[in-house]
Protein backbone atom coordinates (compact mmCIF):
# COMPACT_ATOMS: atom_id res chain seq x y z
CA UNK A 1 0.00 0.00 0.00
CA UNK A 2 1.48 3.34 -1.06
CA UNK A 3 1.32 6.56 0.94
CA UNK A 4 1.55 10.25 0.17
CA UNK A 5 1.86 11.39 3.78
CA UNK A 6 5.39 12.73 3.28
CA UNK A 7 4.70 14.54 0.04
CA UNK A 8 1.85 16.46 -1.64
CA UNK A 9 -0.78 16.17 -4.40
CA UNK A 10 -0.92 19.78 -5.60
CA UNK A 11 0.58 18.71 -8.96
CA UNK A 12 -2.77 17.02 -9.72
CA UNK A 13 -4.49 20.42 -9.71
CA UNK A 14 -2.84 22.30 -12.62
CA UNK A 15 -5.88 24.48 -13.31
CA UNK A 16 -5.96 25.75 -9.73
CA UNK A 17 -2.19 26.34 -9.79
CA UNK A 18 -2.54 28.47 -12.92
CA UNK A 19 -5.44 30.39 -11.38
CA UNK A 20 -3.42 31.05 -8.20
CA UNK A 21 -0.44 32.43 -10.13
CA UNK A 22 -2.86 34.61 -12.14
CA UNK A 23 -4.56 35.86 -8.96
CA UNK A 24 -7.87 34.24 -9.92
CA UNK A 25 -8.20 31.29 -7.53
CA UNK A 26 -11.86 31.25 -6.48
CA UNK A 27 -11.57 28.94 -3.49
CA UNK A 28 -9.10 26.76 -1.60
CA UNK A 29 -8.91 23.09 -2.55
CA UNK A 30 -8.93 21.87 1.05
CA UNK A 31 -10.54 23.34 4.18
CA UNK A 32 -10.01 22.08 7.71
CA UNK A 33 -12.76 22.95 10.18
CA UNK A 34 -12.42 22.94 13.95
CA UNK A 35 -16.05 22.71 15.16
CA UNK A 36 -14.92 23.03 18.77
CA UNK A 37 -11.78 23.87 20.71
CA UNK A 38 -12.94 21.67 23.58
CA UNK A 39 -11.24 18.28 23.93
CA UNK A 40 -11.88 15.23 26.11
CA UNK A 41 -8.12 14.57 26.21
CA UNK A 42 -5.16 16.84 26.85
CA UNK A 43 -2.28 15.03 25.18
CA UNK A 44 1.16 15.86 26.54
CA UNK A 45 2.49 17.00 23.17
CA UNK A 46 -0.64 18.71 21.82
CA UNK A 47 0.22 21.58 19.51
CA UNK A 48 -2.95 23.40 20.60
CA UNK A 49 -2.94 23.18 24.40
CA UNK A 50 -1.59 26.71 24.60
CA UNK A 51 -4.82 27.98 22.98
CA UNK A 52 -6.81 26.89 26.03
CA UNK A 53 -9.31 24.52 24.35
CA UNK A 54 -12.19 26.98 24.38
CA UNK A 55 -14.82 28.14 21.90
CA UNK A 56 -17.13 26.35 19.49
CA UNK A 57 -19.40 26.92 16.50
CA UNK A 58 -22.96 27.73 17.51
CA UNK A 59 -25.48 25.04 16.56
CA UNK A 60 -26.29 25.13 12.85
CA UNK A 61 -23.37 27.31 11.78
CA UNK A 62 -21.20 24.41 10.60
CA UNK A 63 -24.09 23.27 8.38
CA UNK A 64 -24.38 26.75 6.85
CA UNK A 65 -20.63 26.86 6.28
CA UNK A 66 -20.53 23.48 4.51
CA UNK A 67 -23.20 24.66 2.06
CA UNK A 68 -21.26 27.82 1.31
CA UNK A 69 -17.90 26.08 0.90
CA UNK A 70 -19.42 23.57 -1.53
CA UNK A 71 -20.94 26.42 -3.52
CA UNK A 72 -17.63 28.30 -3.78
CA UNK A 73 -15.82 25.29 -5.26
CA UNK A 74 -13.94 23.78 -2.31
CA UNK A 75 -13.09 20.14 -3.05
CA UNK A 76 -12.44 18.61 0.38
CA UNK A 77 -13.34 19.13 4.03
CA UNK A 78 -11.54 17.74 7.06
CA UNK A 79 -13.17 17.90 10.49
CA UNK A 80 -10.32 18.18 12.97
CA UNK A 81 -8.78 21.24 14.56
CA UNK A 82 -7.91 22.42 18.02
CA UNK A 83 -10.36 20.21 19.90
CA UNK A 84 -12.16 16.88 19.43
CA UNK A 85 -14.61 17.34 16.52
CA UNK A 86 -16.97 14.57 17.63
CA UNK A 87 -17.80 16.64 20.71
CA UNK A 88 -19.80 19.04 18.55
CA UNK A 89 -23.47 18.22 18.03
CA UNK A 90 -23.38 19.12 14.30
CA UNK A 91 -20.34 17.15 13.18
CA UNK A 92 -22.05 13.95 12.02
CA UNK A 93 -24.81 15.85 10.21
CA UNK A 94 -22.17 18.05 8.57
CA UNK A 95 -20.25 14.98 7.37
CA UNK A 96 -23.37 13.59 5.69
CA UNK A 97 -24.24 16.96 4.13
CA UNK A 98 -20.73 17.54 2.81
CA UNK A 99 -20.78 14.16 1.08
CA UNK A 100 -24.23 14.85 -0.38
CA UNK A 101 -22.94 18.13 -1.81
CA UNK A 102 -20.11 16.37 -3.63
CA UNK A 103 -17.22 17.14 -1.28
CA UNK A 104 -14.57 14.66 -0.22
CA UNK A 105 -14.85 14.41 3.57
CA UNK A 106 -12.44 13.26 6.29
CA UNK A 107 -12.27 13.15 10.08
CA UNK A 108 -9.37 13.32 12.52
CA UNK A 109 -10.35 12.10 15.98
CA UNK A 110 -9.07 10.45 19.13
CA UNK A 111 -11.97 8.01 18.65
CA UNK A 112 -12.97 7.67 22.29
CA UNK A 113 -16.41 9.27 21.90
CA UNK A 114 -17.70 7.40 18.85
CA UNK A 115 -21.06 5.68 19.31
CA UNK A 116 -22.63 2.69 17.56
CA UNK A 117 -24.91 4.96 15.50
CA UNK A 118 -21.86 6.77 14.07
CA UNK A 119 -20.09 3.90 12.34
CA UNK A 120 -22.44 3.56 9.37
CA UNK A 121 -22.38 7.35 8.85
CA UNK A 122 -18.58 7.32 8.81
CA UNK A 123 -18.24 4.28 6.57
CA UNK A 124 -20.72 5.64 4.02
CA UNK A 125 -19.54 9.24 3.87
CA UNK A 126 -15.86 9.60 4.75
CA UNK A 127 -12.94 9.26 2.36
CA UNK A 128 -10.63 8.67 5.31
CA UNK A 129 -10.58 8.73 9.09
CA UNK A 130 -7.42 9.13 11.16
CA UNK A 131 -7.33 8.09 14.80
CA UNK A 132 -4.86 9.93 17.00
CA UNK A 133 -3.70 6.94 19.03
CA UNK A 134 -0.40 7.62 20.76
CA UNK A 135 0.30 4.89 23.29
CA UNK A 136 0.63 1.14 23.57
CA UNK A 137 -0.94 0.22 26.92
CA UNK A 138 -3.76 1.43 29.14
CA UNK A 139 -1.35 3.00 31.60
CA UNK A 140 0.78 4.64 28.93
CA UNK A 141 -2.34 5.89 27.12
CA UNK A 142 -3.72 7.49 30.28
CA UNK A 143 -0.41 9.30 30.78
CA UNK A 144 0.25 10.43 27.20
CA UNK A 145 -3.36 11.35 26.40
CA UNK A 146 -3.98 12.70 29.90
CA UNK A 147 -7.26 10.83 30.25
CA UNK A 148 -8.67 7.78 32.00
CA UNK A 149 -7.14 4.43 31.09
CA UNK A 150 -10.54 3.01 30.00
CA UNK A 151 -10.35 5.10 26.84
CA UNK A 152 -7.57 2.87 25.50
CA UNK A 153 -9.90 -0.13 25.15
CA UNK A 154 -12.75 2.09 23.95
CA UNK A 155 -10.67 3.27 21.01
CA UNK A 156 -9.62 -0.29 20.15
CA UNK A 157 -13.26 -1.42 20.25
CA UNK A 158 -14.37 1.53 18.12
CA UNK A 159 -11.75 0.78 15.48
CA UNK A 160 -12.93 -2.85 15.43
CA UNK A 161 -16.58 -1.78 15.07
CA UNK A 162 -15.79 0.68 12.28
CA UNK A 163 -13.75 -1.94 10.44
CA UNK A 164 -16.65 -4.40 10.70
CA UNK A 165 -19.14 -1.89 9.29
CA UNK A 166 -16.69 -0.91 6.54
CA UNK A 167 -16.43 -4.57 5.52
CA UNK A 168 -20.19 -5.13 5.73
CA UNK A 169 -20.92 -2.11 3.51
CA UNK A 170 -17.99 -2.76 1.17
CA UNK A 171 -16.93 0.80 1.91
CA UNK A 172 -13.80 2.37 0.40
CA UNK A 173 -13.10 4.25 3.65
CA UNK A 174 -9.39 4.40 4.57
CA UNK A 175 -8.92 3.78 8.30
CA UNK A 176 -5.65 5.25 9.50
CA UNK A 177 -3.92 5.80 12.82
CA UNK A 178 -1.29 8.34 13.80
CA UNK A 179 1.24 8.05 16.61
CA UNK A 180 3.26 11.11 17.64
CA UNK A 181 6.63 9.74 18.69
CA UNK A 182 7.98 11.11 21.98
CA UNK A 183 10.33 9.61 24.59
CA UNK A 184 7.35 8.71 26.78
CA UNK A 185 5.79 6.33 24.21
CA UNK A 186 8.58 5.28 21.84
CA UNK A 187 9.06 1.81 23.35
CA UNK A 188 5.42 0.95 22.53
CA UNK A 189 5.48 1.94 18.86
CA UNK A 190 6.31 -1.45 17.32
CA UNK A 191 3.99 -3.39 19.63
CA UNK A 192 1.25 -0.87 18.85
CA UNK A 193 1.73 -1.29 15.11
CA UNK A 194 1.34 -5.06 15.36
CA UNK A 195 -1.86 -4.66 17.35
CA UNK A 196 -3.32 -2.18 14.86
CA UNK A 197 -2.47 -4.43 11.93
CA UNK A 198 -4.39 -7.21 13.64
CA UNK A 199 -7.40 -4.88 13.89
CA UNK A 200 -7.38 -4.39 10.12
CA UNK A 201 -6.50 -0.70 9.86
CA UNK A 202 -5.10 0.44 6.53
CA UNK A 203 -2.10 2.31 7.87
CA UNK A 204 -0.18 3.24 10.99
CA UNK A 205 1.84 6.45 10.73
CA UNK A 206 4.57 7.38 13.20
CA UNK A 207 4.92 11.16 13.19
CA UNK A 208 7.87 12.95 14.75
CA UNK A 209 7.21 15.52 17.45
CA UNK A 210 8.17 19.06 16.49
CA UNK A 211 8.63 21.91 18.90
CA UNK A 212 6.56 25.07 18.78
CA UNK A 213 7.44 28.28 20.55
CA UNK A 214 4.06 28.30 22.35
CA UNK A 215 3.90 24.58 23.13
CA UNK A 216 3.81 23.63 26.82
CA UNK A 217 5.56 20.32 26.16
CA UNK A 218 9.30 20.16 25.54
CA UNK A 219 11.52 17.20 24.67
CA UNK A 220 14.73 17.46 26.66
CA UNK A 221 16.42 14.52 24.93
CA UNK A 222 15.67 13.54 21.36
CA UNK A 223 15.05 10.05 20.05
CA UNK A 224 18.20 8.55 18.56
CA UNK A 225 18.76 8.01 14.85
CA UNK A 226 19.52 4.36 15.61
CA UNK A 227 16.06 3.90 17.15
CA UNK A 228 14.40 5.52 14.12
CA UNK A 229 16.44 3.39 11.74
CA UNK A 230 15.54 0.14 13.56
CA UNK A 231 11.85 1.11 13.74
CA UNK A 232 11.86 1.97 10.02
CA UNK A 233 13.29 -1.46 9.17
CA UNK A 234 10.59 -3.17 11.24
CA UNK A 235 8.00 -1.00 9.52
CA UNK A 236 9.07 -2.32 6.13
CA UNK A 237 8.88 -5.92 7.39
CA UNK A 238 5.40 -5.44 8.86
CA UNK A 239 3.90 -3.64 5.86
CA UNK A 240 2.09 -5.52 3.12
CA UNK A 241 -0.56 -4.90 0.45
CA UNK A 242 -3.23 -4.42 3.14
CA UNK A 243 -1.30 -2.55 5.81
CA UNK A 244 1.20 0.28 5.59
CA UNK A 245 3.42 0.99 8.58
CA UNK A 246 5.04 4.32 7.83
CA UNK A 247 7.72 6.02 9.91
CA UNK A 248 7.55 9.57 8.65
CA UNK A 249 10.74 10.87 7.09
CA UNK A 250 13.01 13.07 9.18
CA UNK A 251 14.30 14.64 5.96
CA UNK A 252 11.25 16.90 5.99
CA UNK A 253 11.93 18.20 9.50
CA UNK A 254 14.46 20.86 8.56
CA UNK A 255 13.34 24.43 9.15
CA UNK A 256 15.57 25.69 6.34
CA UNK A 257 13.56 26.76 3.31
CA UNK A 258 14.57 26.95 -0.35
CA UNK A 259 11.76 29.48 -0.90
CA UNK A 260 11.03 32.90 0.51
CA UNK A 261 7.42 33.03 -0.68
CA UNK A 262 4.66 30.65 0.45
CA UNK A 263 2.80 30.09 -2.79
CA UNK A 264 0.70 27.34 -1.23
CA UNK A 265 -1.21 29.52 1.25
CA UNK A 266 -4.42 29.81 -0.76
CA UNK A 267 -4.82 26.08 -1.37
CA UNK A 268 -5.27 25.07 2.29
CA UNK A 269 -7.44 27.00 4.75
CA UNK A 270 -8.17 26.40 8.42
CA UNK A 271 -11.32 27.70 10.14
CA UNK A 272 -11.04 27.55 13.90
CA UNK A 273 -13.71 27.20 16.56
CA UNK A 274 -13.92 30.98 16.99
CA UNK A 275 -14.68 31.47 13.31
CA UNK A 276 -11.25 32.86 12.38
CA UNK A 277 -10.01 31.89 8.92
CA UNK A 278 -6.28 31.13 8.62
CA UNK A 279 -3.92 29.60 6.16
CA UNK A 280 -0.74 29.49 8.25
CA UNK A 281 -1.45 26.90 10.96
CA UNK A 282 1.63 27.44 13.10
CA UNK A 283 1.09 31.20 13.42
CA UNK A 284 -2.43 31.18 14.84
CA UNK A 285 -1.15 33.29 17.71
CA UNK A 286 -0.35 36.08 15.23
CA UNK A 287 -3.64 37.88 14.60
CA UNK A 288 -2.23 39.52 11.47
CA UNK A 289 -2.47 36.13 9.74
CA UNK A 290 -6.28 36.06 10.06
CA UNK A 291 -8.07 36.38 6.71
CA UNK A 292 -11.43 37.17 8.31
CA UNK A 293 -14.08 35.68 10.57
CA UNK A 294 -16.83 33.39 9.32
CA UNK A 295 -19.17 34.54 12.08
CA UNK A 296 -18.98 38.12 10.76
CA UNK A 297 -18.80 37.62 6.99
CA UNK A 298 -19.48 34.97 4.40
CA UNK A 299 -16.57 32.89 3.16
CA UNK A 300 -16.97 34.44 -0.29
CA UNK A 301 -16.66 37.93 1.22
CA UNK A 302 -13.57 36.88 3.21
CA UNK A 303 -11.92 35.33 0.14
CA UNK A 304 -12.29 38.58 -1.81
CA UNK A 305 -11.44 40.86 1.11
CA UNK A 306 -8.60 43.29 1.65
CA UNK A 307 -7.96 41.62 5.01
CA UNK A 308 -7.27 38.30 3.28
CA UNK A 309 -4.81 40.00 0.95
CA UNK A 310 -3.08 41.71 3.88
CA UNK A 311 -2.84 38.45 5.84
CA UNK A 312 -1.03 36.73 2.96
CA UNK A 313 1.26 39.72 2.50
CA UNK A 314 2.07 39.67 6.22
CA UNK A 315 3.04 35.99 6.08
CA UNK A 316 5.18 36.45 2.98
CA UNK A 317 6.81 39.77 3.87
CA UNK A 318 7.05 39.78 7.67
CA UNK A 319 7.51 36.16 8.79
CA UNK A 320 10.92 34.55 8.39
CA UNK A 321 10.22 31.25 6.65
CA UNK A 322 13.23 29.62 8.34
CA UNK A 323 11.57 30.24 11.72
CA UNK A 324 8.49 28.22 10.79
CA UNK A 325 7.78 24.76 12.20
CA UNK A 326 9.80 22.03 10.45
CA UNK A 327 6.89 20.07 8.98
CA UNK A 328 4.64 22.98 8.01
CA UNK A 329 1.47 21.83 6.26
CA UNK A 330 2.37 23.91 3.20
CA UNK A 331 6.07 23.03 3.06
CA UNK A 332 6.13 20.35 0.35
CA UNK A 333 3.55 22.28 -1.69
CA UNK A 334 5.74 25.37 -1.47
CA UNK A 335 8.81 23.42 -2.60
CA UNK A 336 6.95 22.22 -5.68
CA UNK A 337 5.39 25.60 -6.54
CA UNK A 338 8.66 27.45 -5.99
CA UNK A 339 10.30 25.21 -8.58
CA UNK A 340 7.40 25.78 -10.99
CA UNK A 341 7.67 29.54 -10.55
CA UNK A 342 11.47 29.67 -10.39
CA UNK A 343 12.70 26.76 -12.56
CA UNK A 344 16.38 25.91 -12.30
CA UNK A 345 16.48 23.41 -15.14
CA UNK A 346 18.32 24.24 -18.39
CA UNK A 347 16.66 24.28 -21.82
CA UNK A 348 13.20 24.31 -20.25
CA UNK A 349 11.31 24.68 -23.53
CA UNK A 350 12.77 21.47 -24.98
CA UNK A 351 10.10 19.38 -23.38
Coordinates of C-alpha atoms in Angstrom, one line a residue:
X1 CA 0.0 0.0 0.0
X2 CA 1.5 3.3 -1.1
X3 CA 1.3 6.6 0.9
X4 CA 1.5 10.3 0.2
X5 CA 1.9 11.4 3.8
X6 CA 5.4 12.7 3.3
X7 CA 4.7 14.5 0.0
X8 CA 1.9 16.5 -1.6
X9 CA -0.8 16.2 -4.4
X10 CA -0.9 19.8 -5.6
X11 CA 0.6 18.7 -9.0
X12 CA -2.8 17.0 -9.7
X13 CA -4.5 20.4 -9.7
X14 CA -2.8 22.3 -12.6
X15 CA -5.9 24.5 -13.3
X16 CA -6.0 25.7 -9.7
X17 CA -2.2 26.3 -9.8
X18 CA -2.5 28.5 -12.9
X19 CA -5.4 30.4 -11.4
X20 CA -3.4 31.0 -8.2
X21 CA -0.4 32.4 -10.1
X22 CA -2.9 34.6 -12.1
X23 CA -4.6 35.9 -9.0
X24 CA -7.9 34.2 -9.9
X25 CA -8.2 31.3 -7.5
X26 CA -11.9 31.2 -6.5
X27 CA -11.6 28.9 -3.5
X28 CA -9.1 26.8 -1.6
X29 CA -8.9 23.1 -2.5
X30 CA -8.9 21.9 1.0
X31 CA -10.5 23.3 4.2
X32 CA -10.0 22.1 7.7
X33 CA -12.8 23.0 10.2
X34 CA -12.4 22.9 14.0
X35 CA -16.0 22.7 15.2
X36 CA -14.9 23.0 18.8
X37 CA -11.8 23.9 20.7
X38 CA -12.9 21.7 23.6
X39 CA -11.2 18.3 23.9
X40 CA -11.9 15.2 26.1
X41 CA -8.1 14.6 26.2
X42 CA -5.2 16.8 26.9
X43 CA -2.3 15.0 25.2
X44 CA 1.2 15.9 26.5
X45 CA 2.5 17.0 23.2
X46 CA -0.6 18.7 21.8
X47 CA 0.2 21.6 19.5
X48 CA -2.9 23.4 20.6
X49 CA -2.9 23.2 24.4
X50 CA -1.6 26.7 24.6
X51 CA -4.8 28.0 23.0
X52 CA -6.8 26.9 26.0
X53 CA -9.3 24.5 24.4
X54 CA -12.2 27.0 24.4
X55 CA -14.8 28.1 21.9
X56 CA -17.1 26.4 19.5
X57 CA -19.4 26.9 16.5
X58 CA -23.0 27.7 17.5
X59 CA -25.5 25.0 16.6
X60 CA -26.3 25.1 12.9
X61 CA -23.4 27.3 11.8
X62 CA -21.2 24.4 10.6
X63 CA -24.1 23.3 8.4
X64 CA -24.4 26.8 6.8
X65 CA -20.6 26.9 6.3
X66 CA -20.5 23.5 4.5
X67 CA -23.2 24.7 2.1
X68 CA -21.3 27.8 1.3
X69 CA -17.9 26.1 0.9
X70 CA -19.4 23.6 -1.5
X71 CA -20.9 26.4 -3.5
X72 CA -17.6 28.3 -3.8
X73 CA -15.8 25.3 -5.3
X74 CA -13.9 23.8 -2.3
X75 CA -13.1 20.1 -3.1
X76 CA -12.4 18.6 0.4
X77 CA -13.3 19.1 4.0
X78 CA -11.5 17.7 7.1
X79 CA -13.2 17.9 10.5
X80 CA -10.3 18.2 13.0
X81 CA -8.8 21.2 14.6
X82 CA -7.9 22.4 18.0
X83 CA -10.4 20.2 19.9
X84 CA -12.2 16.9 19.4
X85 CA -14.6 17.3 16.5
X86 CA -17.0 14.6 17.6
X87 CA -17.8 16.6 20.7
X88 CA -19.8 19.0 18.5
X89 CA -23.5 18.2 18.0
X90 CA -23.4 19.1 14.3
X91 CA -20.3 17.1 13.2
X92 CA -22.1 13.9 12.0
X93 CA -24.8 15.9 10.2
X94 CA -22.2 18.0 8.6
X95 CA -20.2 15.0 7.4
X96 CA -23.4 13.6 5.7
X97 CA -24.2 17.0 4.1
X98 CA -20.7 17.5 2.8
X99 CA -20.8 14.2 1.1
X100 CA -24.2 14.8 -0.4
X101 CA -22.9 18.1 -1.8
X102 CA -20.1 16.4 -3.6
X103 CA -17.2 17.1 -1.3
X104 CA -14.6 14.7 -0.2
X105 CA -14.9 14.4 3.6
X106 CA -12.4 13.3 6.3
X107 CA -12.3 13.2 10.1
X108 CA -9.4 13.3 12.5
X109 CA -10.4 12.1 16.0
X110 CA -9.1 10.5 19.1
X111 CA -12.0 8.0 18.7
X112 CA -13.0 7.7 22.3
X113 CA -16.4 9.3 21.9
X114 CA -17.7 7.4 18.8
X115 CA -21.1 5.7 19.3
X116 CA -22.6 2.7 17.6
X117 CA -24.9 5.0 15.5
X118 CA -21.9 6.8 14.1
X119 CA -20.1 3.9 12.3
X120 CA -22.4 3.6 9.4
X121 CA -22.4 7.3 8.8
X122 CA -18.6 7.3 8.8
X123 CA -18.2 4.3 6.6
X124 CA -20.7 5.6 4.0
X125 CA -19.5 9.2 3.9
X126 CA -15.9 9.6 4.8
X127 CA -12.9 9.3 2.4
X128 CA -10.6 8.7 5.3
X129 CA -10.6 8.7 9.1
X130 CA -7.4 9.1 11.2
X131 CA -7.3 8.1 14.8
X132 CA -4.9 9.9 17.0
X133 CA -3.7 6.9 19.0
X134 CA -0.4 7.6 20.8
X135 CA 0.3 4.9 23.3
X136 CA 0.6 1.1 23.6
X137 CA -0.9 0.2 26.9
X138 CA -3.8 1.4 29.1
X139 CA -1.4 3.0 31.6
X140 CA 0.8 4.6 28.9
X141 CA -2.3 5.9 27.1
X142 CA -3.7 7.5 30.3
X143 CA -0.4 9.3 30.8
X144 CA 0.3 10.4 27.2
X145 CA -3.4 11.3 26.4
X146 CA -4.0 12.7 29.9
X147 CA -7.3 10.8 30.3
X148 CA -8.7 7.8 32.0
X149 CA -7.1 4.4 31.1
X150 CA -10.5 3.0 30.0
X151 CA -10.4 5.1 26.8
X152 CA -7.6 2.9 25.5
X153 CA -9.9 -0.1 25.2
X154 CA -12.7 2.1 24.0
X155 CA -10.7 3.3 21.0
X156 CA -9.6 -0.3 20.1
X157 CA -13.3 -1.4 20.2
X158 CA -14.4 1.5 18.1
X159 CA -11.7 0.8 15.5
X160 CA -12.9 -2.8 15.4
X161 CA -16.6 -1.8 15.1
X162 CA -15.8 0.7 12.3
X163 CA -13.7 -1.9 10.4
X164 CA -16.6 -4.4 10.7
X165 CA -19.1 -1.9 9.3
X166 CA -16.7 -0.9 6.5
X167 CA -16.4 -4.6 5.5
X168 CA -20.2 -5.1 5.7
X169 CA -20.9 -2.1 3.5
X170 CA -18.0 -2.8 1.2
X171 CA -16.9 0.8 1.9
X172 CA -13.8 2.4 0.4
X173 CA -13.1 4.2 3.6
X174 CA -9.4 4.4 4.6
X175 CA -8.9 3.8 8.3
X176 CA -5.6 5.2 9.5
X177 CA -3.9 5.8 12.8
X178 CA -1.3 8.3 13.8
X179 CA 1.2 8.0 16.6
X180 CA 3.3 11.1 17.6
X181 CA 6.6 9.7 18.7
X182 CA 8.0 11.1 22.0
X183 CA 10.3 9.6 24.6
X184 CA 7.3 8.7 26.8
X185 CA 5.8 6.3 24.2
X186 CA 8.6 5.3 21.8
X187 CA 9.1 1.8 23.3
X188 CA 5.4 0.9 22.5
X189 CA 5.5 1.9 18.9
X190 CA 6.3 -1.5 17.3
X191 CA 4.0 -3.4 19.6
X192 CA 1.2 -0.9 18.9
X193 CA 1.7 -1.3 15.1
X194 CA 1.3 -5.1 15.4
X195 CA -1.9 -4.7 17.3
X196 CA -3.3 -2.2 14.9
X197 CA -2.5 -4.4 11.9
X198 CA -4.4 -7.2 13.6
X199 CA -7.4 -4.9 13.9
X200 CA -7.4 -4.4 10.1
X201 CA -6.5 -0.7 9.9
X202 CA -5.1 0.4 6.5
X203 CA -2.1 2.3 7.9
X204 CA -0.2 3.2 11.0
X205 CA 1.8 6.4 10.7
X206 CA 4.6 7.4 13.2
X207 CA 4.9 11.2 13.2
X208 CA 7.9 12.9 14.7
X209 CA 7.2 15.5 17.4
X210 CA 8.2 19.1 16.5
X211 CA 8.6 21.9 18.9
X212 CA 6.6 25.1 18.8
X213 CA 7.4 28.3 20.6
X214 CA 4.1 28.3 22.3
X215 CA 3.9 24.6 23.1
X216 CA 3.8 23.6 26.8
X217 CA 5.6 20.3 26.2
X218 CA 9.3 20.2 25.5
X219 CA 11.5 17.2 24.7
X220 CA 14.7 17.5 26.7
X221 CA 16.4 14.5 24.9
X222 CA 15.7 13.5 21.4
X223 CA 15.1 10.0 20.0
X224 CA 18.2 8.6 18.6
X225 CA 18.8 8.0 14.8
X226 CA 19.5 4.4 15.6
X227 CA 16.1 3.9 17.1
X228 CA 14.4 5.5 14.1
X229 CA 16.4 3.4 11.7
X230 CA 15.5 0.1 13.6
X231 CA 11.8 1.1 13.7
X232 CA 11.9 2.0 10.0
X233 CA 13.3 -1.5 9.2
X234 CA 10.6 -3.2 11.2
X235 CA 8.0 -1.0 9.5
X236 CA 9.1 -2.3 6.1
X237 CA 8.9 -5.9 7.4
X238 CA 5.4 -5.4 8.9
X239 CA 3.9 -3.6 5.9
X240 CA 2.1 -5.5 3.1
X241 CA -0.6 -4.9 0.5
X242 CA -3.2 -4.4 3.1
X243 CA -1.3 -2.5 5.8
X244 CA 1.2 0.3 5.6
X245 CA 3.4 1.0 8.6
X246 CA 5.0 4.3 7.8
X247 CA 7.7 6.0 9.9
X248 CA 7.6 9.6 8.6
X249 CA 10.7 10.9 7.1
X250 CA 13.0 13.1 9.2
X251 CA 14.3 14.6 6.0
X252 CA 11.3 16.9 6.0
X253 CA 11.9 18.2 9.5
X254 CA 14.5 20.9 8.6
X255 CA 13.3 24.4 9.2
X256 CA 15.6 25.7 6.3
X257 CA 13.6 26.8 3.3
X258 CA 14.6 27.0 -0.4
X259 CA 11.8 29.5 -0.9
X260 CA 11.0 32.9 0.5
X261 CA 7.4 33.0 -0.7
X262 CA 4.7 30.7 0.5
X263 CA 2.8 30.1 -2.8
X264 CA 0.7 27.3 -1.2
X265 CA -1.2 29.5 1.2
X266 CA -4.4 29.8 -0.8
X267 CA -4.8 26.1 -1.4
X268 CA -5.3 25.1 2.3
X269 CA -7.4 27.0 4.8
X270 CA -8.2 26.4 8.4
X271 CA -11.3 27.7 10.1
X272 CA -11.0 27.5 13.9
X273 CA -13.7 27.2 16.6
X274 CA -13.9 31.0 17.0
X275 CA -14.7 31.5 13.3
X276 CA -11.2 32.9 12.4
X277 CA -10.0 31.9 8.9
X278 CA -6.3 31.1 8.6
X279 CA -3.9 29.6 6.2
X280 CA -0.7 29.5 8.3
X281 CA -1.4 26.9 11.0
X282 CA 1.6 27.4 13.1
X283 CA 1.1 31.2 13.4
X284 CA -2.4 31.2 14.8
X285 CA -1.2 33.3 17.7
X286 CA -0.4 36.1 15.2
X287 CA -3.6 37.9 14.6
X288 CA -2.2 39.5 11.5
X289 CA -2.5 36.1 9.7
X290 CA -6.3 36.1 10.1
X291 CA -8.1 36.4 6.7
X292 CA -11.4 37.2 8.3
X293 CA -14.1 35.7 10.6
X294 CA -16.8 33.4 9.3
X295 CA -19.2 34.5 12.1
X296 CA -19.0 38.1 10.8
X297 CA -18.8 37.6 7.0
X298 CA -19.5 35.0 4.4
X299 CA -16.6 32.9 3.2
X300 CA -17.0 34.4 -0.3
X301 CA -16.7 37.9 1.2
X302 CA -13.6 36.9 3.2
X303 CA -11.9 35.3 0.1
X304 CA -12.3 38.6 -1.8
X305 CA -11.4 40.9 1.1
X306 CA -8.6 43.3 1.6
X307 CA -8.0 41.6 5.0
X308 CA -7.3 38.3 3.3
X309 CA -4.8 40.0 0.9
X310 CA -3.1 41.7 3.9
X311 CA -2.8 38.5 5.8
X312 CA -1.0 36.7 3.0
X313 CA 1.3 39.7 2.5
X314 CA 2.1 39.7 6.2
X315 CA 3.0 36.0 6.1
X316 CA 5.2 36.5 3.0
X317 CA 6.8 39.8 3.9
X318 CA 7.0 39.8 7.7
X319 CA 7.5 36.2 8.8
X320 CA 10.9 34.5 8.4
X321 CA 10.2 31.2 6.6
X322 CA 13.2 29.6 8.3
X323 CA 11.6 30.2 11.7
X324 CA 8.5 28.2 10.8
X325 CA 7.8 24.8 12.2
X326 CA 9.8 22.0 10.4
X327 CA 6.9 20.1 9.0
X328 CA 4.6 23.0 8.0
X329 CA 1.5 21.8 6.3
X330 CA 2.4 23.9 3.2
X331 CA 6.1 23.0 3.1
X332 CA 6.1 20.4 0.3
X333 CA 3.5 22.3 -1.7
X334 CA 5.7 25.4 -1.5
X335 CA 8.8 23.4 -2.6
X336 CA 6.9 22.2 -5.7
X337 CA 5.4 25.6 -6.5
X338 CA 8.7 27.5 -6.0
X339 CA 10.3 25.2 -8.6
X340 CA 7.4 25.8 -11.0
X341 CA 7.7 29.5 -10.6
X342 CA 11.5 29.7 -10.4
X343 CA 12.7 26.8 -12.6
X344 CA 16.4 25.9 -12.3
X345 CA 16.5 23.4 -15.1
X346 CA 18.3 24.2 -18.4
X347 CA 16.7 24.3 -21.8
X348 CA 13.2 24.3 -20.2
X349 CA 11.3 24.7 -23.5
X350 CA 12.8 21.5 -25.0
X351 CA 10.1 19.4 -23.4

